[in-house]
Amino acid sequence: MSVKARRRMTAQMDRAARVCARQGAQLTPLRRHVLGLILEVGAPLTAYQLLDRLKLTHKGAAPPTIYRALDFLMEQHLVHKIERLNAFVPCVEAGHRHPAQFLICCQCGVVSEIENRAAANALEHAAEQEGFRPRNTVVEIEGVCAACFRPS
Amino acid sequence: MSVKARRRMTAQMDRAARVCARQGAQLTPLRRHVLGLILEVGAPLTAYQLLDRLKLTHKGAAPPTIYRALDFLMEQHLVHKIERLNAFVPCVEAGHRHPAQFLICCQCGVVSEIENRAAANALEHAAEQEGFRPRNTVVEIEGVCAACFRPS
DNA sequence: CTTTCCAAGCAATATTATATCATACCGGCC
DNA sequence: GGCCGGTATGATATAATATTGCTTGGAAAG
C-alpha cells in the first residue's frame, strides 16, 4: 500500500470517527477494523471475503460479526452495498445520506461511485410523478469502464 | 383472479410466445409455466417461492429447475430481477432490452416498474461523462407509494 | 453500587444460488 | 432405421449469502 493511499485511508478513518462521534454512534475497534479492511482493499468485497480477512486478526469472528459491523457502517453511511455483487464498498461522500450511483465495469470489476445531481433529480422527479416518495435510491450501471474500453 | 386480469395475462403470454418465436428461443411448457406463475401473482416472488408453487404441479422440480427457467426468461427480457429483494417480476415492456426503473414501496411491498426516458438519459449521460459505456442500468428506488402515503 | 444498555460471542439455521453429471428429446443426416 | 449433436430437463450435492436466538461482558447512566 502506497504512502499516499495510506494517508488517504487515515483521513477517511478520521472522518468516520468524527461522523460517528457527531451521531453518538460507537465506532468500536471491531467496527473500525472492518471499515479499515474495506478502505484498504479499494475493491468491492463480499461479506465472507471480509470475514476471512477479519479472522486473521480476530479469531472468533463469525458471520454475524461481519454482518453486524456492516449494518452499522451502512447506517452511518460509511459503506454501501452493491446489490448486484453482494459486495461492499466505502462511501465516497462518507457520513451522510446521498443518492448512490455506481458504475460497475464488467471487464475489470472496478466499481466507482459517482454523484450526479442531474440524474438524481431526474429520478426523484420520475418517482414523484407517480406519487411515490423516494427514501433510498440505488443506481447500478453495469458496462465497460474507460480503462477497459481503450486499453492504452 | 378476475376475468380482466386473466385476459391481460393471456395477452402477456401471447406476447412472450411471439417474442421467443422471433428470437428462435424455445418457450417450453416448463418455462411458460414459470412465466405464468410470475404473471398471475403480480407481486415480486423469490426463486424459492416460485419453486414451491412449481412443485405443486411439477413434482421433480429442484432449485436448478427454477433458476434455469428464470435465466431464460431474463435473457428474453420477459422477467426482471429486483436485486434488493432477490425477487422476480414480469417485464412491463416485455421482449426487448430497456432501462429498468423500479419503485419499491417499503410499506406495502408493491413494486412497480416505470420507464422514464429523461431519467434514463440523464443516467446514461452521467456515465458517459466518466468515459463509461453503460450496458445495463438498474434503478431501484425504495420509498413510500402513493397508496400508502395517502391511505384514502 | 446497581441497573441498563449495547456490543460482541457463539451456535445453529435459513435463504439464495450454482456445480456437476446423467438422461431425454428433437432435428438433421447417412 | 440408426447415429449424432445440440438443447432442455432430472437429480443430487454443495456453495455462497444472510439471519435468528440466546448468552455474556463491560461501560455509561442513574
Coordinates of C-alpha atoms (C1' of nucleotides) in Angstrom, one line a residue:
Chain A
M1 CA 0.0 0.0 0.0
S2 CA 1.4 3.3 -1.0
V3 CA 2.2 6.2 1.3
K4 CA -0.4 8.2 -0.5
A5 CA -3.1 5.6 -0.2
R6 CA -2.3 5.1 3.5
R7 CA -2.6 8.8 4.1
R8 CA -6.0 8.9 2.3
M9 CA -7.1 5.9 4.3
T10 CA -6.2 7.6 7.6
A11 CA -8.1 10.7 6.5
Q12 CA -11.2 8.6 5.8
M13 CA -10.9 6.9 9.1
D14 CA -10.7 10.2 10.9
R15 CA -13.7 11.4 9.1
A16 CA -15.6 8.3 10.0
A17 CA -14.7 8.8 13.6
R18 CA -16.0 12.4 13.5
V19 CA -19.2 11.3 11.8
C20 CA -19.9 8.7 14.4
A21 CA -19.0 11.0 17.3
R22 CA -21.4 13.5 16.0
Q23 CA -24.2 10.9 15.8
G24 CA -23.4 9.4 19.2
A25 CA -22.6 6.2 17.4
Q26 CA -19.8 4.0 18.7
L27 CA -17.1 3.3 16.2
T28 CA -15.7 0.4 18.2
P29 CA -12.4 -1.2 17.5
L30 CA -14.1 -4.1 15.7
R31 CA -16.2 -1.8 13.5
R32 CA -13.2 0.4 12.8
H33 CA -11.2 -2.7 11.9
V34 CA -13.9 -3.8 9.4
L35 CA -14.0 -0.3 7.9
G36 CA -10.3 -0.4 7.6
L37 CA -10.5 -3.7 5.6
I38 CA -12.9 -2.1 3.3
L39 CA -10.9 1.1 2.8
E40 CA -7.6 -0.6 2.3
V41 CA -8.6 -3.0 -0.4
G42 CA -10.3 -0.4 -2.6
A43 CA -12.3 -3.0 -4.4
P44 CA -15.8 -4.4 -3.6
L45 CA -15.6 -7.2 -1.1
T46 CA -18.2 -9.7 -0.1
A47 CA -19.2 -10.3 3.5
Y48 CA -17.4 -13.6 3.6
Q49 CA -14.2 -12.2 2.0
L50 CA -14.2 -9.6 4.7
L51 CA -14.9 -12.3 7.3
D52 CA -11.9 -14.3 6.1
R53 CA -9.7 -11.3 6.4
L54 CA -11.1 -10.4 9.8
K55 CA -10.5 -13.9 11.1
L56 CA -6.8 -13.4 10.6
T57 CA -6.6 -11.0 13.5
H58 CA -9.9 -11.8 15.2
K59 CA -10.1 -15.4 15.9
G60 CA -13.7 -15.8 17.0
A61 CA -15.3 -13.9 14.1
A62 CA -18.4 -15.5 12.6
P63 CA -20.9 -14.4 10.0
P64 CA -22.9 -12.3 12.5
T65 CA -19.8 -10.4 13.5
I66 CA -19.2 -9.1 10.0
Y67 CA -22.9 -8.5 9.1
R68 CA -23.4 -6.5 12.3
A69 CA -20.4 -4.4 11.6
L70 CA -21.6 -3.9 8.0
D71 CA -25.1 -2.9 9.1
F72 CA -23.6 -0.4 11.5
L73 CA -21.3 1.1 8.8
M74 CA -24.2 1.3 6.3
E75 CA -26.4 3.0 8.9
Q76 CA -23.7 5.6 9.4
H77 CA -23.3 6.0 5.6
L78 CA -19.8 4.9 5.7
V79 CA -20.2 1.9 3.5
H80 CA -22.5 1.0 0.6
K81 CA -23.7 -2.4 -0.5
I82 CA -23.6 -3.1 -4.2
E83 CA -26.7 -5.3 -4.6
R84 CA -25.6 -6.8 -8.0
L85 CA -22.4 -8.1 -6.5
N86 CA -23.5 -8.7 -2.9
A87 CA -20.4 -6.7 -2.1
F88 CA -19.4 -3.7 -0.1
V89 CA -17.5 -0.6 -0.9
P90 CA -16.7 2.6 1.0
C91 CA -18.9 5.6 0.7
V92 CA -17.2 8.3 -1.3
E93 CA -19.2 11.0 0.4
A94 CA -19.0 9.4 3.8
G95 CA -21.2 10.3 6.7
H96 CA -24.4 11.5 5.2
R97 CA -27.3 10.0 3.2
H98 CA -26.9 10.7 -0.5
P99 CA -28.2 9.1 -3.7
A100 CA -25.8 6.3 -4.6
Q101 CA -24.8 5.8 -8.2
F102 CA -22.4 3.1 -9.2
L103 CA -20.5 2.3 -12.3
I104 CA -19.6 -1.4 -12.4
C105 CA -17.1 -2.5 -15.0
C106 CA -18.0 -6.0 -16.2
Q107 CA -14.5 -6.5 -17.6
C108 CA -12.2 -5.4 -14.8
G109 CA -14.7 -5.5 -12.0
V110 CA -13.9 -2.0 -10.8
V111 CA -16.8 -0.2 -9.1
S112 CA -16.7 3.6 -9.0
E113 CA -19.2 5.8 -7.3
I114 CA -20.4 9.0 -8.9
E115 CA -22.7 11.6 -7.6
N116 CA -24.6 13.2 -10.4
R117 CA -27.2 15.7 -9.3
A118 CA -28.9 16.0 -12.6
A119 CA -29.5 12.3 -12.8
A120 CA -30.6 12.0 -9.2
N121 CA -33.0 14.8 -9.6
A122 CA -34.4 13.3 -12.8
L123 CA -35.0 10.1 -10.9
E124 CA -36.6 11.8 -8.0
H125 CA -38.8 13.7 -10.3
A126 CA -39.8 10.5 -12.2
A127 CA -40.8 8.8 -8.9
E128 CA -42.8 11.8 -7.7
Q129 CA -44.7 11.9 -10.9
E130 CA -46.1 8.5 -9.8
G131 CA -47.0 9.9 -6.4
F132 CA -44.0 8.0 -4.9
R133 CA -41.9 9.3 -2.1
P134 CA -38.4 8.1 -2.6
R135 CA -36.3 7.3 0.5
N136 CA -33.4 5.5 -0.9
T137 CA -32.4 5.4 -4.5
V138 CA -29.9 2.9 -5.8
V139 CA -28.4 3.1 -9.3
E140 CA -26.1 0.4 -10.5
I141 CA -24.9 0.8 -14.0
E142 CA -23.1 -2.2 -15.5
G143 CA -20.9 -1.6 -18.5
V144 CA -17.4 -1.1 -19.6
C145 CA -15.2 1.5 -18.0
A146 CA -12.9 3.9 -19.8
A147 CA -9.8 2.0 -19.0
C148 CA -11.2 -1.3 -20.4
F149 CA -12.7 0.3 -23.4
R150 CA -9.5 2.0 -24.5
P151 CA -6.8 -0.3 -23.3
S152 CA -3.9 2.1 -23.7
Chain B
M1 CA -58.2 -13.9 -10.4
S2 CA -60.5 -11.6 -12.2
V3 CA -61.6 -12.0 -15.8
K4 CA -59.8 -8.9 -16.7
A5 CA -56.6 -10.0 -15.1
R6 CA -56.8 -13.3 -16.8
R7 CA -57.3 -11.7 -20.1
R8 CA -54.2 -9.4 -19.5
M9 CA -52.2 -12.4 -18.5
T10 CA -53.2 -14.3 -21.7
A11 CA -52.1 -11.3 -23.7
Q12 CA -48.8 -11.2 -22.0
M13 CA -48.3 -14.8 -22.5
D14 CA -49.1 -14.5 -26.2
R15 CA -46.7 -11.7 -26.5
A16 CA -44.0 -13.7 -24.8
A17 CA -44.6 -16.5 -27.3
R18 CA -44.2 -14.1 -30.2
V19 CA -41.1 -12.7 -28.7
C20 CA -39.5 -16.1 -28.3
A21 CA -40.6 -17.2 -31.7
R22 CA -38.9 -14.2 -33.3
Q23 CA -35.7 -14.9 -31.4
G24 CA -35.7 -18.6 -32.2
A25 CA -35.9 -19.2 -28.4
Q26 CA -38.0 -22.1 -27.1
L27 CA -40.7 -21.1 -24.7
T28 CA -41.1 -24.7 -23.4
P29 CA -44.1 -25.7 -21.3
L30 CA -41.9 -25.5 -18.2
R31 CA -40.7 -22.0 -19.0
R32 CA -44.2 -21.0 -19.9
H33 CA -45.4 -22.3 -16.7
V34 CA -42.9 -20.4 -14.6
L35 CA -43.7 -17.2 -16.5
G36 CA -47.4 -17.9 -15.8
L37 CA -46.6 -18.1 -12.1
I38 CA -44.9 -14.8 -12.2
L39 CA -47.6 -13.1 -14.2
E40 CA -50.5 -14.4 -12.2
V41 CA -49.2 -13.4 -8.8
G42 CA -48.5 -9.8 -9.7
A43 CA -46.1 -9.3 -6.8
P44 CA -42.4 -10.0 -6.7
L45 CA -41.6 -13.6 -5.9
T46 CA -38.4 -15.2 -4.9
A47 CA -36.9 -18.1 -6.7
Y48 CA -37.9 -20.5 -3.8
Q49 CA -41.4 -19.1 -3.6
L50 CA -41.7 -19.9 -7.3
L51 CA -40.2 -23.3 -6.7
D52 CA -42.7 -24.1 -4.1
R53 CA -45.5 -23.2 -6.4
L54 CA -43.9 -25.0 -9.3
K55 CA -43.6 -28.2 -7.2
L56 CA -47.4 -28.4 -6.8
T57 CA -47.8 -29.3 -10.4
H58 CA -44.3 -30.4 -11.3
K59 CA -43.1 -32.9 -8.8
G60 CA -39.4 -33.2 -9.6
A61 CA -38.7 -29.5 -9.6
A62 CA -35.4 -28.5 -7.8
P63 CA -33.5 -25.3 -7.5
P64 CA -31.8 -25.5 -10.8
T65 CA -35.2 -26.0 -12.5
I66 CA -36.4 -22.7 -11.4
Y67 CA -33.1 -20.8 -11.8
R68 CA -32.7 -22.1 -15.4
A69 CA -36.2 -21.0 -16.3
L70 CA -35.6 -17.6 -14.7
D71 CA -32.3 -17.2 -16.6
F72 CA -34.1 -17.9 -19.8
L73 CA -36.9 -15.5 -19.1
M74 CA -34.5 -12.8 -18.1
E75 CA -32.5 -13.3 -21.3
Q76 CA -35.6 -12.9 -23.3
H77 CA -36.4 -9.8 -21.3
L78 CA -39.7 -11.2 -20.1
V79 CA -38.8 -11.0 -16.4
H80 CA -36.7 -8.7 -14.2
K81 CA -34.8 -9.5 -11.1
I82 CA -35.2 -7.0 -8.3
E83 CA -31.8 -7.1 -6.7
R84 CA -32.8 -5.6 -3.4
L85 CA -35.4 -8.2 -2.9
N86 CA -33.9 -11.2 -4.6
A87 CA -37.2 -11.4 -6.3
F88 CA -38.6 -11.6 -9.8
V89 CA -41.3 -9.6 -11.6
P90 CA -42.6 -9.5 -15.1
C91 CA -41.2 -7.1 -17.6
V92 CA -43.7 -4.4 -18.3
E93 CA -42.2 -3.7 -21.7
A94 CA -41.7 -7.4 -22.4
G95 CA -39.4 -8.7 -25.1
H96 CA -36.7 -6.1 -25.6
R97 CA -33.9 -4.6 -23.6
H98 CA -34.9 -1.4 -21.8
P99 CA -33.6 0.5 -18.8
A100 CA -35.3 -0.8 -15.8
Q101 CA -36.6 1.5 -13.1
F102 CA -38.4 0.2 -10.1
L103 CA -40.3 1.8 -7.4
I104 CA -40.4 -0.4 -4.3
C105 CA -42.8 0.5 -1.5
C106 CA -41.3 -0.4 1.8
Q107 CA -44.7 -0.4 3.5
C108 CA -46.9 -2.5 1.2
G109 CA -44.1 -4.2 -0.7
V110 CA -45.6 -3.4 -4.1
V111 CA -43.1 -3.0 -6.8
S112 CA -43.9 -1.0 -9.9
E113 CA -41.9 -0.5 -13.0
I114 CA -41.6 2.8 -14.7
E115 CA -39.9 3.8 -17.8
N116 CA -38.8 7.4 -17.7
R117 CA -36.7 8.5 -20.7
A118 CA -35.5 11.7 -19.1
A119 CA -34.1 9.9 -16.1
A120 CA -32.6 7.1 -18.2
N121 CA -30.9 9.7 -20.5
A122 CA -29.6 11.6 -17.5
L123 CA -28.0 8.5 -16.1
E124 CA -26.5 7.5 -19.4
H125 CA -25.1 10.9 -19.8
A126 CA -23.6 10.8 -16.3
A127 CA -21.9 7.5 -17.0
E128 CA -20.6 8.7 -20.3
Q129 CA -19.1 11.8 -18.7
E130 CA -16.8 9.3 -16.9
G131 CA -15.9 7.6 -20.2
F132 CA -18.1 4.7 -19.1
R133 CA -20.2 2.7 -21.6
P134 CA -23.4 1.5 -19.9
R135 CA -24.8 -1.8 -20.9
N136 CA -27.3 -2.5 -18.3
T137 CA -28.7 0.1 -15.9
V138 CA -30.7 -0.9 -12.9
V139 CA -32.5 1.7 -10.8
E140 CA -34.3 0.6 -7.6
I141 CA -36.0 3.3 -5.7
E142 CA -37.2 2.4 -2.3
G143 CA -39.8 4.6 -0.6
V144 CA -43.5 5.0 0.0
C145 CA -46.0 4.6 -2.7
A146 CA -49.0 6.9 -3.3
A147 CA -51.4 4.4 -1.9
C148 CA -49.5 4.0 1.4
F149 CA -48.7 7.7 1.7
R150 CA -52.3 8.8 1.5
P151 CA -54.3 5.9 2.8
S152 CA -57.7 7.1 1.5
Chain C
dC1 C1' -23.4 0.3 43.5
dT2 C1' -26.5 -1.4 40.5
dT3 C1' -29.2 -1.1 36.8
dT4 C1' -29.4 -0.7 31.9
dC5 C1' -27.9 -0.9 27.5
dC6 C1' -25.5 -2.2 23.8
dA7 C1' -21.7 -4.6 21.6
dA8 C1' -19.8 -8.9 20.9
dG9 C1' -19.5 -14.2 21.3
dC10 C1' -21.4 -18.4 19.9
dA11 C1' -24.2 -22.0 17.8
dA12 C1' -27.5 -23.1 14.8
dT13 C1' -30.1 -22.4 10.8
dA14 C1' -32.4 -20.1 6.9
dT15 C1' -32.1 -18.4 2.3
dT16 C1' -30.3 -17.8 -2.2
dA17 C1' -27.6 -19.8 -6.0
dT18 C1' -24.5 -22.9 -8.6
dA19 C1' -21.8 -27.1 -10.0
dT20 C1' -21.9 -31.5 -11.9
dC21 C1' -23.3 -35.5 -14.1
dA22 C1' -26.9 -38.1 -16.1
dT23 C1' -31.0 -38.6 -19.0
dA24 C1' -34.4 -37.5 -22.5
dC25 C1' -36.0 -35.4 -26.6
dC26 C1' -35.7 -33.5 -31.2
dG27 C1' -33.8 -32.4 -35.6
dG28 C1' -30.9 -33.4 -39.4
dC29 C1' -28.2 -36.7 -42.0
dC30 C1' -26.3 -41.1 -43.9
Chain D
dG1 C1' -33.9 -47.1 -39.3
dG2 C1' -29.6 -45.7 -36.7
dC3 C1' -26.5 -42.3 -35.3
dC4 C1' -25.0 -37.6 -33.9
dG5 C1' -25.0 -33.1 -32.0
dG6 C1' -27.5 -29.8 -29.6
dT7 C1' -30.6 -28.2 -26.1
dA8 C1' -33.8 -29.0 -22.2
dT9 C1' -34.6 -31.3 -18.1
dG10 C1' -33.7 -34.5 -14.0
dA11 C1' -31.4 -35.3 -9.9
dT12 C1' -28.0 -34.8 -6.2
dA13 C1' -25.0 -32.3 -3.9
dT14 C1' -22.9 -28.3 -2.2
dA15 C1' -21.5 -23.4 -2.3
dA16 C1' -22.4 -18.7 -1.1
dT17 C1' -25.1 -15.3 1.3
dA18 C1' -27.6 -13.9 5.5
dT19 C1' -30.3 -14.2 9.8
dT20 C1' -32.1 -15.7 14.5
dG21 C1' -31.7 -16.5 19.2
dC22 C1' -29.6 -16.7 23.2
dT23 C1' -25.7 -15.5 26.3
dT24 C1' -22.0 -12.7 28.2
dG25 C1' -19.4 -8.8 29.4
dG26 C1' -18.2 -4.2 30.0
dA27 C1' -19.1 0.7 30.1
dA28 C1' -22.3 4.6 30.8
dA29 C1' -26.2 6.4 33.4
dG30 C1' -28.6 7.0 37.4

